[in-house]
Amino acid sequence: MYVPRPSGSVGGRDAGEQPRIYQVWRGNNKFFLQGRFIFGPDARSIFLTMSLIVAPVAVFCVFVARHLMNDFPDHCGISVMVVVVVFTVYDLTLLLLTSGRDPGIIPRNTHPPEPESIDGGNYGRGQTPQQFRLPRTKDVIVNGISVKVKYCDTCLLYRPPRCSHCSICNNCVERFDHHCPWVGQCIGLRNYRFFYMFVFSTTLICLYVFAFCWVYIIKIRDFEDLSIWRAMLKTPASVVLIIYCFLCVWFVGGLSVFHFYLMSTNQTTYENFRYRYDRRGNPYHRGVLNNVLEIFCSSIPPSKNNLRARVIVDQGMQQSRLPSRGFMSPNMGKPVGDLEMGRKPVGWDEPRMAADISDLEVGLGGMLDEKEGRGTHASPNVSQDGFSPEVVEGRAGMHSRQSSWDPRAGSLGSVDSDSLQMKPAEEANAAGHATSSGAQ
């Protein structure tokens, strides 16, 4: 599970002094009200979407609905104003529920997962196995059909089925559908229901305004005995709203129809464009009725991220992150990138890493020789025979762990720990030689 480590944190700090999760978040999200709302990096687009909804509704209320309030018997005309206002508030609420909640972000791992098996045979004393790679993909059985899941180099985990990494928000999202720029958020497992309800309710508002604008034009024509064109000239605001709603309904209405098709076939937008389930079996299809009920009647799973929780610094985290064997991610040593979201590949800097490790080993070797009181040109018997094979093996293993953890930390810390552990062995050897000389 992803537990971020704050910079400069001390293990003995009081929990109240630790930052909260949202303050050290590694994704590109933006947070409001101290982590209670999570938005995408393009959250400003929400204000544009709100204005495209509120502005025409305000024009409708002022220039159309206000005049229709007295044109219906038994004060039914007031319902024209009330319905559009209530429905607009409902639509904006759905917009905030879509854009301001966790869409189903999977917490990042602090280190790569442990491999299931290691290729290779037995290794000699004091030797470490060559670095190995995790498989790029794994097979998972879903409803009797084999589905491949991919390894995410950013989140250090194997993505669950139907999960994908969004390059805009920089998060792995469960049941990833798409990143919607109009709501400024990813659409995933936890907000897809509200997204569809928002799009569908916006379609209904467009149809409502479109219909009552025509009602107002017809009433003007009948009351003043004019042609339809002259009646339209009497209320230019109604004409503008008719044109605006006609254009919008093609967009939001078409989107509503498309997503209803996706729901009925249990697909996501990403799967529909990438996998084309019409050409092969869909492992998630359970029938039209069950697919629709799964979206609207199933319980929404709780968020896996407690954004307002304090950061927990695990005392044993560093030890758990010290692998005894070399590790390489599936894409290490070659250009890596998110193949699904089309991110630009980033090359692995192998020459620089190799140079840093070689410099570290040379520095460690020289300083060890100085601390042990041996010259660099000493004979092999003097430099090696003074220690038992077990001690040499232990030192080599310890050196490997130190260098694999933090090559850039410098050789001084590694040498100090080595010298502290080797000093008792040297004193024991010196005492042994002195005793044997006295006996002779």
Coordinates of C-alpha atoms in Angstrom, one line a residue:
M1 CA 0.0 0.0 0.0
Y2 CA 1.2 3.5 -0.8
V3 CA 2.5 5.2 2.3
P4 CA 4.3 8.4 1.3
R5 CA 7.4 9.5 3.3
P6 CA 7.6 13.2 4.1
S7 CA 11.0 14.9 3.6
G8 CA 12.9 15.6 6.8
S9 CA 10.5 13.4 8.9
V10 CA 11.8 12.0 12.2
G11 CA 10.6 8.7 13.5
G12 CA 10.1 10.1 17.0
R13 CA 7.8 12.9 15.9
D14 CA 4.3 13.2 17.4
A15 CA 1.6 12.0 15.0
G16 CA 0.1 15.5 15.0
E17 CA 3.3 16.9 13.4
Q18 CA 3.2 14.6 10.4
P19 CA 1.7 15.9 7.2
R20 CA -1.5 14.5 5.8
I21 CA -1.6 12.1 2.8
Y22 CA -3.0 14.8 0.4
Q23 CA -0.1 17.1 1.2
V24 CA 2.5 14.6 0.0
W25 CA 0.4 13.1 -2.8
R26 CA 2.4 11.9 -5.8
G27 CA -0.3 12.3 -8.4
N28 CA -1.2 15.5 -10.3
N29 CA -4.5 16.0 -8.4
K30 CA -5.6 19.1 -6.7
F31 CA -7.3 19.1 -3.3
F32 CA -9.8 21.5 -1.7
L33 CA -11.1 21.8 1.9
Q34 CA -8.0 20.1 3.3
G35 CA -8.3 17.0 1.2
R36 CA -12.1 16.5 1.4
F37 CA -12.4 17.0 -2.3
I38 CA -10.0 15.6 -4.9
F39 CA -9.9 17.0 -8.5
G40 CA -7.9 16.5 -11.6
P41 CA -5.1 18.8 -12.7
D42 CA -7.6 20.5 -15.1
A43 CA -10.1 21.3 -12.4
R44 CA -10.6 24.9 -13.8
S45 CA -12.6 23.4 -16.7
I46 CA -15.4 22.8 -14.1
F47 CA -16.2 26.5 -14.0
L48 CA -16.5 26.6 -17.8
T49 CA -18.9 23.6 -17.7
M50 CA -21.0 25.3 -14.9
S51 CA -21.2 28.5 -16.9
L52 CA -22.4 26.6 -20.0
I53 CA -25.3 25.2 -17.8
V54 CA -26.1 28.2 -15.5
A55 CA -26.0 31.0 -18.1
P56 CA -28.7 29.6 -20.5
V57 CA -30.9 28.6 -17.6
A58 CA -30.7 32.1 -16.2
V59 CA -31.6 33.6 -19.6
F60 CA -34.5 31.1 -19.8
C61 CA -35.8 32.1 -16.3
V62 CA -35.6 35.8 -17.0
F63 CA -36.9 36.0 -20.6
V64 CA -39.1 33.0 -21.0
A65 CA -40.2 31.3 -17.7
R66 CA -41.1 34.6 -16.1
H67 CA -43.6 35.4 -18.8
L68 CA -45.1 31.9 -18.8
M69 CA -45.9 32.0 -15.1
N70 CA -49.3 33.7 -15.7
D71 CA -50.2 32.0 -19.0
F72 CA -51.3 28.7 -17.4
P73 CA -54.5 28.2 -15.3
D74 CA -54.5 27.5 -11.5
H75 CA -51.0 28.9 -11.1
C76 CA -49.4 26.0 -12.9
G77 CA -47.1 28.4 -14.7
I78 CA -44.9 28.8 -11.7
S79 CA -43.9 25.2 -12.0
V80 CA -42.1 26.0 -15.2
M81 CA -39.7 28.2 -13.2
V82 CA -39.4 25.8 -10.2
V83 CA -38.7 22.7 -12.2
V84 CA -35.9 24.2 -14.2
V85 CA -34.2 25.7 -11.1
V86 CA -34.5 22.5 -9.1
F87 CA -33.2 20.4 -12.0
T88 CA -30.3 22.7 -12.6
V89 CA -29.2 22.5 -8.9
Y90 CA -29.5 18.7 -9.2
D91 CA -27.4 18.7 -12.3
L92 CA -24.7 20.8 -10.7
T93 CA -24.7 18.5 -7.7
L94 CA -24.0 15.5 -9.9
L95 CA -21.2 17.5 -11.6
L96 CA -19.5 18.0 -8.2
L97 CA -20.0 14.4 -7.2
T98 CA -18.4 13.4 -10.5
S99 CA -15.4 15.7 -10.4
G100 CA -14.8 16.1 -6.7
R101 CA -14.5 12.5 -5.5
D102 CA -12.0 9.7 -5.7
P103 CA -12.7 7.9 -9.0
G104 CA -11.1 4.7 -7.8
I105 CA -7.4 5.5 -7.4
I106 CA -5.3 2.5 -6.5
P107 CA -2.6 3.4 -3.8
R108 CA 0.9 3.1 -5.0
N109 CA 3.4 0.6 -3.7
T110 CA 6.5 1.7 -1.9
H111 CA 8.6 -1.0 -3.6
P112 CA 8.1 -3.4 -6.5
P113 CA 6.2 -6.7 -5.7
E114 CA 8.1 -9.8 -4.9
P115 CA 8.6 -12.1 -7.9
E116 CA 6.9 -15.5 -7.8
S117 CA 10.0 -17.4 -9.0
I118 CA 13.6 -16.7 -9.8
D119 CA 15.3 -18.0 -12.9
G120 CA 18.6 -19.6 -12.5
G121 CA 20.4 -22.3 -10.5
N122 CA 22.4 -22.5 -7.3
Y123 CA 24.8 -19.7 -6.5
G124 CA 28.2 -20.0 -5.0
R125 CA 29.3 -18.7 -1.6
G126 CA 29.5 -15.0 -1.4
Q127 CA 27.8 -14.6 -4.8
T128 CA 24.5 -12.9 -5.6
P129 CA 22.2 -13.9 -8.5
Q130 CA 22.1 -11.7 -11.6
Q131 CA 19.4 -9.1 -11.7
F132 CA 16.1 -10.4 -13.0
R133 CA 13.0 -8.8 -14.4
L134 CA 9.4 -9.0 -13.4
P135 CA 7.1 -10.2 -16.2
R136 CA 5.6 -7.4 -18.1
T137 CA 2.1 -9.0 -18.1
K138 CA 0.3 -11.7 -16.0
D139 CA -2.7 -13.8 -16.9
V140 CA -5.8 -13.6 -14.7
I141 CA -8.9 -15.7 -15.2
V142 CA -12.2 -13.6 -15.3
N143 CA -15.4 -15.6 -15.7
G144 CA -13.5 -18.4 -17.3
I145 CA -11.7 -16.1 -19.8
S146 CA -7.9 -15.4 -19.6
V147 CA -7.3 -11.6 -19.2
K148 CA -3.8 -10.1 -19.2
V149 CA -2.9 -7.5 -16.6
K150 CA 0.0 -5.2 -17.0
Y151 CA 2.7 -4.0 -14.6
C152 CA 2.7 -0.2 -13.9
D153 CA 6.2 1.2 -13.6
T154 CA 4.9 4.4 -11.9
C155 CA 2.7 2.8 -9.3
L156 CA 4.9 -0.3 -8.9
L157 CA 2.0 -2.8 -9.1
Y158 CA 0.2 -5.1 -11.4
R159 CA -3.0 -3.3 -12.4
P160 CA -6.2 -5.2 -11.6
P161 CA -8.4 -6.1 -14.5
R162 CA -10.1 -3.1 -16.2
C163 CA -7.6 -0.8 -14.5
S164 CA -5.5 1.7 -16.4
H165 CA -3.0 4.5 -15.6
C166 CA -4.2 8.0 -16.5
S167 CA -1.3 10.0 -17.8
I168 CA -3.1 13.3 -17.0
C169 CA -3.8 12.6 -13.3
N170 CA -0.8 10.2 -13.0
N171 CA -2.8 7.6 -11.1
C172 CA -4.0 4.0 -11.7
V173 CA -7.8 4.0 -11.7
E174 CA -10.1 1.0 -11.2
R175 CA -12.5 0.4 -14.1
F176 CA -11.0 3.3 -16.0
D177 CA -13.4 4.7 -18.5
H178 CA -11.7 7.9 -19.7
H179 CA -10.4 11.3 -18.5
C180 CA -13.2 13.8 -19.1
P181 CA -11.9 17.4 -19.6
W182 CA -15.3 18.8 -19.1
V183 CA -15.5 17.6 -15.5
G184 CA -11.7 17.8 -14.9
Q185 CA -11.5 14.3 -13.5
C186 CA -11.0 10.6 -14.4
I187 CA -14.1 8.6 -14.8
G188 CA -13.8 5.3 -13.1
L189 CA -15.3 2.8 -10.7
R190 CA -16.5 5.2 -8.0
N191 CA -17.9 8.1 -10.1
Y192 CA -19.1 6.6 -13.4
R193 CA -22.7 6.4 -12.1
F194 CA -22.7 10.1 -11.3
F195 CA -21.0 10.9 -14.6
Y196 CA -23.8 9.2 -16.6
M197 CA -26.5 10.8 -14.5
F198 CA -24.9 14.2 -15.0
V199 CA -24.7 13.8 -18.8
F200 CA -28.3 12.5 -19.0
S201 CA -29.8 15.2 -16.7
T202 CA -28.0 17.9 -18.8
T203 CA -29.7 16.4 -21.9
L204 CA -33.1 16.6 -20.2
I205 CA -32.4 20.3 -19.3
C206 CA -31.6 21.1 -22.9
L207 CA -34.8 19.4 -24.1
Y208 CA -36.8 21.2 -21.4
V209 CA -35.6 24.6 -22.3
F210 CA -35.9 23.9 -26.0
A211 CA -39.5 22.8 -25.6
F212 CA -40.8 25.7 -23.5
C213 CA -39.1 28.2 -25.7
W214 CA -41.2 26.9 -28.5
V215 CA -44.3 27.0 -26.2
Y216 CA -43.6 30.7 -25.5
I217 CA -43.2 31.5 -29.2
I218 CA -46.5 29.7 -30.1
K219 CA -48.3 31.6 -27.3
I220 CA -47.1 34.9 -28.7
R221 CA -48.3 33.9 -32.2
D222 CA -51.7 32.9 -30.9
F223 CA -52.2 35.9 -28.6
E224 CA -51.1 38.6 -31.1
D225 CA -52.3 36.7 -34.2
L226 CA -48.9 36.8 -35.9
S227 CA -47.0 34.4 -38.1
I228 CA -44.5 32.1 -36.5
W229 CA -41.6 34.1 -37.9
R230 CA -42.9 37.4 -36.6
A231 CA -43.5 35.8 -33.2
M232 CA -39.9 34.6 -33.1
L233 CA -38.8 38.2 -33.7
K234 CA -40.8 39.2 -30.7
T235 CA -38.6 37.0 -28.4
P236 CA -35.0 36.8 -29.7
A237 CA -33.9 35.3 -26.4
S238 CA -36.0 32.2 -27.2
V239 CA -34.5 31.9 -30.6
V240 CA -31.0 32.0 -29.2
L241 CA -31.9 29.4 -26.6
I242 CA -33.4 27.1 -29.2
I243 CA -30.3 27.2 -31.4
Y244 CA -28.0 26.7 -28.3
C245 CA -30.0 23.8 -27.0
F246 CA -30.3 22.2 -30.4
L247 CA -26.5 22.2 -30.7
C248 CA -25.9 21.0 -27.2
V249 CA -28.4 18.2 -27.3
W250 CA -26.4 16.6 -30.1
F251 CA -23.4 16.5 -27.9
V252 CA -24.8 15.5 -24.5
G253 CA -27.6 13.5 -26.0
G254 CA -25.2 11.5 -28.2
L255 CA -23.0 11.0 -25.3
S256 CA -25.9 9.7 -23.2
V257 CA -26.8 7.2 -25.9
F258 CA -23.3 6.0 -26.4
H259 CA -22.7 5.4 -22.7
F260 CA -26.0 3.6 -22.4
Y261 CA -24.8 1.2 -25.0
L262 CA -21.5 0.8 -23.1
M263 CA -23.5 0.1 -19.9
S264 CA -25.8 -2.4 -21.6
T265 CA -22.8 -4.4 -22.9
N266 CA -20.6 -3.9 -19.8
Q267 CA -17.8 -2.0 -21.5
T268 CA -15.8 1.1 -20.8
T269 CA -14.9 3.7 -23.3
Y270 CA -11.3 2.6 -23.1
E271 CA -12.1 -1.0 -23.7
N272 CA -14.5 -0.2 -26.6
F273 CA -11.8 1.7 -28.5
R274 CA -8.9 -0.6 -27.7
Y275 CA -10.2 -4.2 -27.4
R276 CA -13.2 -4.3 -29.6
Y277 CA -15.3 -6.9 -27.7
D278 CA -17.6 -7.3 -30.7
R279 CA -14.8 -9.3 -32.3
R280 CA -14.2 -11.5 -29.3
G281 CA -15.8 -12.5 -26.1
N282 CA -16.4 -9.9 -23.3
P283 CA -15.5 -11.6 -20.0
Y284 CA -17.5 -8.9 -18.1
H285 CA -20.8 -9.2 -20.0
R286 CA -23.6 -10.6 -17.8
G287 CA -26.7 -9.7 -19.7
V288 CA -28.2 -6.3 -20.5
L289 CA -30.4 -6.0 -17.3
N290 CA -27.6 -7.2 -15.0
N291 CA -25.1 -4.9 -16.6
V292 CA -27.3 -1.8 -16.0
L293 CA -28.1 -2.9 -12.5
E294 CA -24.4 -3.3 -11.8
I295 CA -23.9 0.4 -12.6
F296 CA -26.9 1.9 -10.8
C297 CA -27.9 -0.5 -8.1
S298 CA -24.6 -1.9 -6.8
S299 CA -23.0 -0.3 -3.8
I300 CA -20.1 2.0 -4.4
P301 CA -16.9 0.6 -2.9
P302 CA -15.2 2.8 -0.3
S303 CA -12.1 4.8 -1.3
K304 CA -8.8 3.1 -0.8
N305 CA -7.2 6.4 0.0
N306 CA -7.7 8.2 3.3
L307 CA -6.5 11.5 2.1
R308 CA -6.8 13.3 5.4
A309 CA -4.9 10.7 7.4
R310 CA -1.5 11.4 8.8
V311 CA 1.5 10.0 7.1
I312 CA 2.8 7.0 8.9
V313 CA 6.6 6.5 8.9
D314 CA 7.1 2.8 9.3
Q315 CA 10.3 2.1 11.3
G316 CA 10.8 -1.2 9.5
M317 CA 10.2 0.2 6.1
Q318 CA 13.8 0.7 5.2
Q319 CA 14.7 -2.8 6.1
S320 CA 11.8 -4.2 4.1
R321 CA 12.9 -2.2 1.1
L322 CA 16.5 -3.6 1.2
P323 CA 16.3 -6.6 -1.2
S324 CA 18.8 -9.3 -0.8
R325 CA 18.8 -9.9 -4.6
G326 CA 19.0 -7.6 -7.5
F327 CA 15.7 -6.4 -9.0
M328 CA 14.8 -4.9 -12.3
S329 CA 11.3 -3.7 -13.3
P330 CA 9.8 -5.1 -16.6
N331 CA 10.9 -2.0 -18.5
M332 CA 14.2 -1.3 -16.8
G333 CA 17.1 -1.1 -19.3
K334 CA 14.8 0.0 -22.2
P335 CA 12.5 2.9 -22.9
V336 CA 9.5 2.8 -20.6
G337 CA 6.2 4.5 -20.8
D338 CA 2.5 4.0 -20.4
L339 CA 1.7 2.0 -23.5
E340 CA -2.0 2.3 -22.9
M341 CA -2.3 6.1 -22.4
G342 CA 0.3 7.0 -25.0
R343 CA 2.9 8.6 -22.7
K344 CA 6.3 9.5 -24.2
P345 CA 8.9 6.8 -23.4
V346 CA 11.6 7.7 -20.9
G347 CA 14.9 6.0 -21.4
W348 CA 16.7 4.4 -18.4
D349 CA 20.0 6.0 -17.7
E350 CA 22.1 2.9 -17.6
P351 CA 25.6 4.5 -18.3
R352 CA 25.2 7.0 -15.4
M353 CA 24.0 4.3 -13.0
A354 CA 26.9 2.0 -14.0
A355 CA 29.4 4.8 -13.5
D356 CA 28.0 5.7 -10.1
I357 CA 28.2 2.1 -8.9
S358 CA 31.7 1.6 -10.2
D359 CA 32.9 4.8 -8.5
L360 CA 31.3 3.6 -5.3
E361 CA 33.0 0.3 -5.4
V362 CA 36.4 1.8 -6.1
G363 CA 36.0 4.3 -3.2
L364 CA 34.8 1.5 -0.9
G365 CA 37.8 -0.7 -1.8
G366 CA 40.3 2.1 -1.2
M367 CA 38.9 3.2 2.1
L368 CA 38.6 -0.3 3.4
D369 CA 42.3 -0.9 2.6
E370 CA 43.3 2.3 4.5
K371 CA 41.2 1.4 7.5
E372 CA 42.5 -2.2 7.6
G373 CA 46.1 -0.9 7.5
R374 CA 46.9 -2.7 4.2
G375 CA 48.5 -1.1 1.2
T376 CA 46.9 -1.3 -2.2
H377 CA 49.8 -3.3 -3.5
A378 CA 49.8 -5.9 -0.7
S379 CA 50.0 -9.5 -1.8
P380 CA 46.8 -11.5 -2.1
N381 CA 47.7 -13.6 0.9
V382 CA 48.0 -10.6 3.1
S383 CA 44.8 -9.0 2.0
Q384 CA 42.6 -12.0 2.0
D385 CA 44.1 -14.8 4.2
G386 CA 43.7 -12.8 7.4
F387 CA 40.0 -13.4 7.4
S388 CA 37.9 -16.6 7.3
P389 CA 35.8 -17.3 4.3
E390 CA 32.6 -16.7 6.4
V391 CA 33.8 -13.2 7.4
V392 CA 34.7 -12.4 3.8
E393 CA 31.3 -13.6 2.6
G394 CA 29.5 -11.6 5.2
R395 CA 31.3 -8.5 4.3
A396 CA 30.6 -9.0 0.6
G397 CA 26.9 -9.5 1.3
M398 CA 26.7 -6.5 3.5
H399 CA 28.4 -4.3 0.9
S400 CA 26.0 -5.5 -1.7
R401 CA 23.0 -4.5 0.4
Q402 CA 24.4 -1.1 1.2
S403 CA 25.2 -0.2 -2.4
S404 CA 21.9 -1.5 -3.8
W405 CA 19.9 0.6 -1.3
D406 CA 21.3 4.1 -2.0
P407 CA 24.3 4.3 -4.4
R408 CA 24.3 8.2 -4.2
A409 CA 24.6 8.3 -0.4
G410 CA 28.4 8.2 -0.6
S411 CA 30.8 5.5 0.5
L412 CA 31.5 7.0 3.9
G413 CA 28.4 5.5 5.6
S414 CA 29.0 2.1 4.1
V415 CA 32.7 2.1 5.2
D416 CA 31.9 3.1 8.7
S417 CA 29.4 0.2 9.1
D418 CA 31.9 -2.2 7.6
S419 CA 34.7 -1.1 9.8
L420 CA 32.6 -1.3 12.9
Q421 CA 31.7 -4.9 12.2
M422 CA 35.2 -5.9 11.0
K423 CA 37.1 -4.3 13.9
P424 CA 36.2 -7.1 16.4
A425 CA 37.4 -9.7 13.9
E426 CA 40.8 -7.9 13.5
E427 CA 41.2 -7.6 17.3
A428 CA 40.4 -11.3 17.7
N429 CA 43.1 -12.2 15.1
A430 CA 45.7 -9.9 16.7
A431 CA 45.0 -11.5 20.1
G432 CA 45.3 -15.0 18.6
H433 CA 48.7 -14.2 17.1
A434 CA 49.9 -12.7 20.4
T435 CA 48.9 -15.8 22.3
S436 CA 50.5 -18.2 19.9
S437 CA 53.8 -16.1 20.0
G438 CA 53.8 -16.2 23.8
A439 CA 53.3 -19.9 23.8
Q440 CA 56.3 -20.4 21.5

